[in-house]
Amino acid sequence: MRPTRRPWLLTAAAALTTAAFLLPVYWMAATSLKKPDRILAVPPQWVPAPFTGENYTSAFAGGLLLRALFNSLVISCSVVALTLLLAVPLGYALARSRMRGSGTMVLALLIAQALPSIVLAAPLFILEHRAGLTDSYLGLIVADTTVTLPFAVIVLRPLLRAVPTEVEDAALVDGCGVPRVLLHVVLPAVVPGLVAVVGLSFVLGWGEFVFGLTLVQNRDVQPVTVLLNSFVGQNATSWGPLMATSTLISLPLVCAFAFFRRFVVGGLSAGRSPHRRT
């Protein structure tokens, strides 16, 4: 590719685009540090001065926020574990088997991934209500996994398919069973993809809102995203605690992306080379 004659122009365009995307994030964090009487001030206060933690104190009042953060952590980590437990053997089976209908199964997973959560919420509520899973951690974990599992299989299948079968055959000849081959030979070769699945499944589980609002009424189980809704009233909105809670919710996501960034990019792009096995 021929280098551009005006690299500064591309840099400026990229900087402006990035700033435009980050402006709402900055406004959220800045608003959480403003005094309550300055949040809706005209003209707007771009830089909070003086800084105050009053909004965070209001958000933590009553203890509901701490409980909701704990609930989200339990649900997100469990969603990651259940997603890996189901996606690895399913992706391996779809990558290695030559049975009829495997392409249709992948297509069904793609369709399931494309469906919005609100479409699945009503049938899931009916099923989980009959199974006695509403208002429980397990019900929310299963519901969130219906979103993360198709994505995980779609990411892992080409990676598992790219692992040379000769390596697996050699391990089988040495006496390893299929489970040991999968655990000790195949999975170590697709670590970036596994880490990408872990990171994005955690993010999806942490940020899920529709299932938490539909399937759970008990505040002892509700995730923190549902707690945000309680700051929005019919006649007024508590903007300070709302922005403080939003900032706190965003911090684990930012840390997860910062930590998993290299693996996410590598995992999502690996196995898609034109030279991979088909």
JSON list of C-alpha atoms in Angstrom, two decimals, residues 75 117-118 121 125 134-135 140 143-144 207-218 221-230:
[
{"chain": "A", "resi": 75, "resn": "ILE", "atom": "CA", "xyz": [-23.58, -14.07, 37.52]},
{"chain": "A", "resi": 117, "resn": "SER", "atom": "CA", "xyz": [-32.62, -10.37, 24.08]},
{"chain": "A", "resi": 118, "resn": "ILE", "atom": "CA", "xyz": [-36.11, -8.88, 24.32]},
{"chain": "A", "resi": 121, "resn": "ALA", "atom": "CA", "xyz": [-37.13, -12.82, 27.34]},
{"chain": "A", "resi": 125, "resn": "PHE", "atom": "CA", "xyz": [-39.65, -16.34, 31.52]},
{"chain": "A", "resi": 134, "resn": "THR", "atom": "CA", "xyz": [-37.14, -17.29, 38.24]},
{"chain": "A", "resi": 135, "resn": "ASP", "atom": "CA", "xyz": [-35.73, -15.06, 40.98]},
{"chain": "A", "resi": 140, "resn": "LEU", "atom": "CA", "xyz": [-30.16, -15.60, 35.15]},
{"chain": "A", "resi": 143, "resn": "ALA", "atom": "CA", "xyz": [-30.56, -17.01, 30.36]},
{"chain": "A", "resi": 144, "resn": "ASP", "atom": "CA", "xyz": [-27.34, -15.03, 29.85]},
{"chain": "A", "resi": 207, "resn": "GLY", "atom": "CA", "xyz": [-23.82, -5.68, 30.95]},
{"chain": "A", "resi": 208, "resn": "GLU", "atom": "CA", "xyz": [-26.97, -7.76, 30.38]},
{"chain": "A", "resi": 209, "resn": "PHE", "atom": "CA", "xyz": [-30.13, -5.88, 31.39]},
{"chain": "A", "resi": 210, "resn": "VAL", "atom": "CA", "xyz": [-33.24, -7.33, 29.73]},
{"chain": "A", "resi": 211, "resn": "PHE", "atom": "CA", "xyz": [-33.10, -10.78, 31.35]},
{"chain": "A", "resi": 212, "resn": "GLY", "atom": "CA", "xyz": [-32.28, -9.26, 34.74]},
{"chain": "A", "resi": 213, "resn": "LEU", "atom": "CA", "xyz": [-35.34, -7.01, 34.50]},
{"chain": "A", "resi": 214, "resn": "THR", "atom": "CA", "xyz": [-37.66, -9.74, 33.20]},
{"chain": "A", "resi": 215, "resn": "LEU", "atom": "CA", "xyz": [-36.65, -12.85, 35.14]},
{"chain": "A", "resi": 216, "resn": "VAL", "atom": "CA", "xyz": [-35.81, -11.39, 38.56]},
{"chain": "A", "resi": 217, "resn": "GLN", "atom": "CA", "xyz": [-37.95, -9.33, 40.92]},
{"chain": "A", "resi": 218, "resn": "ASN", "atom": "CA", "xyz": [-36.04, -10.15, 44.12]},
{"chain": "A", "resi": 221, "resn": "VAL", "atom": "CA", "xyz": [-30.58, -11.44, 43.12]},
{"chain": "A", "resi": 222, "resn": "GLN", "atom": "CA", "xyz": [-30.92, -8.48, 40.72]},
{"chain": "A", "resi": 223, "resn": "PRO", "atom": "CA", "xyz": [-27.77, -7.49, 38.77]},
{"chain": "A", "resi": 224, "resn": "VAL", "atom": "CA", "xyz": [-26.41, -3.97, 39.01]},
{"chain": "A", "resi": 225, "resn": "THR", "atom": "CA", "xyz": [-27.68, -2.99, 35.55]},
{"chain": "A", "resi": 226, "resn": "VAL", "atom": "CA", "xyz": [-31.25, -3.37, 36.81]},
{"chain": "A", "resi": 227, "resn": "LEU", "atom": "CA", "xyz": [-30.45, -1.25, 39.87]},
{"chain": "A", "resi": 228, "resn": "LEU", "atom": "CA", "xyz": [-29.66, 1.61, 37.45]},
{"chain": "A", "resi": 229, "resn": "ASN", "atom": "CA", "xyz": [-33.32, 1.61, 36.46]},
{"chain": "A", "resi": 230, "resn": "SER", "atom": "CA", "xyz": [-34.34, 2.45, 40.03]}
]
